[in-house]
Amino acid sequence: MVDKIVLDVSDLRIDFHTEQGKIRAVDQVDFQLKKGRILGIAGESGCGKSVTALSIMRLLPKPVSRIVKGRALYNDQNIYDLPVSDMRSIRGKKISMIFQEPMTALNPVHGIGKQLIEIYKLHFPGLSYREMAAASLKMLRKVGIPDPDKVMKKYPHHLSGGMRQRIMIAMSLACEPDILIADEPTTALDVTVQAQILDLIRSFQAKSNMSVILITHDLGVIAENCDDVVVMYAGRIAEKADALTLFKYPRHPYTIGLLKSIPSLAGEPKTILPTIKGNVPSLQDMPDGCRFASRCPVAEEICKKKVPGQRSMGHNHTAACHLADTKFFEKKGFI
Ligand SMILES: Nc1ncnc2c1ncn2[C@@H]1O[C@H](COP(=O)(O)OP(=O)(O)OP(=O)(O)O)[C@@H](O)[C@H]1O
Ligand SMILES: [Mg+2]
């Protein structure tokens, strides 16, 4: 059976106009989110994960940023072309987002109850106040908030980071969206709370067959939670595949480098892990060819001159690398 595609992003290009000039933060980004699947977007800080996510919510900062090209098809409509009023009825209801830092998304001057009820007021204006309050309470219970009656009356600063993130989840799932975008939902939290929050997202996803985009720089989180993976590097997609394929048969030297730098329980204790040498080039000063070339251990002349296209590595598996070829990498002693 072919999985239904709920979101189809193609050739997305986003510019920022800064004091230092124009930068292309997202370039030629393509990916598809399938119904009931969790798609992970991974990559180092600044590679364009949040900008991509914000574009789908139509929340990119204005006027500094601009979508120069591309589309994001949702129900056969291009999100980027929708009138503001149509977008308002999709955002938070059909597509919602959990932000990295809940304090920036929660309003500090309003109680939790009021903020939840506002969501129902906006998207289900036919409900009575009593019904909205009951739905809010139910939602808080569902995300594992103890004493939800009391929490309804509290303000964000009264709650721990983990509780605030649960509230954010309750708010983002209140309307049972088709798509949930979780942008580093656990980065600010303790490891044990991180696992609880990810379990919570996954259990909602499984129950409602919702589709999820999970953004993280942690490949361990991707391995445990995602069905499909997009690896980004400096605004472009380096590699994408289903998670099993990507972890077993990575083809892009950047993905291979990332995977080598993950500690393994099977490895020798206290060994120094390999890291990817060098830094991501500045978006203001991108090289002509492959953006990873200056850090790539196997790069050749062509890599510095020509931008690599997405090459097919098998079923739904692509790598933007001129040299992606297992035999070649083996010969070079890279894998
Ligand atoms: N408000 C802004 N003004 C100017 N440039 C911006 C702005 N927001 C993002 N950018 C540019 O877009 C690039 C991508 O940013 P983005 O926030 O998507 O990175 P990210 O992959 O989410 O990183 P992180 O892992 O740190 O969250 C940045 O490197 C920056 O150059
Ligand atoms: Mg980000």
PDB file of N, CA and C and ligand atoms in Angstrom, residues 49-50 100 183-184, ligand 2:
ATOM      1  N   LYS A  49      16.639  24.176  10.119  1.00  0.00           N
ATOM      2  CA  LYS A  49      15.532  23.311  10.567  1.00  0.00           C
ATOM      3  C   LYS A  49      14.327  24.153  10.999  1.00  0.00           C
ATOM      4  N   SER A  50      14.578  25.108  11.905  1.00  0.00           N
ATOM      5  CA  SER A  50      13.451  25.905  12.419  1.00  0.00           C
ATOM      6  C   SER A  50      12.862  26.796  11.337  1.00  0.00           C
ATOM      7  N   GLN A 100      10.657  25.071  20.720  1.00  0.00           N
ATOM      8  CA  GLN A 100      11.809  24.638  21.508  1.00  0.00           C
ATOM      9  C   GLN A 100      11.734  25.151  22.947  1.00  0.00           C
ATOM     10  N   ASP A 183       9.555  21.221  17.328  1.00  0.00           N
ATOM     11  CA  ASP A 183      10.896  21.766  17.074  1.00  0.00           C
ATOM     12  C   ASP A 183      11.732  21.647  18.341  1.00  0.00           C
ATOM     13  N   GLU A 184      12.635  20.722  18.367  1.00  0.00           N
ATOM     14  CA  GLU A 184      13.491  20.452  19.528  1.00  0.00           C
ATOM     15  C   GLU A 184      12.648  20.476  20.804  1.00  0.00           C
TER      16      GLU A 184
HETATM   17 MG    MG B   2      16.083  25.677  15.500  1.00  0.00          MG
END
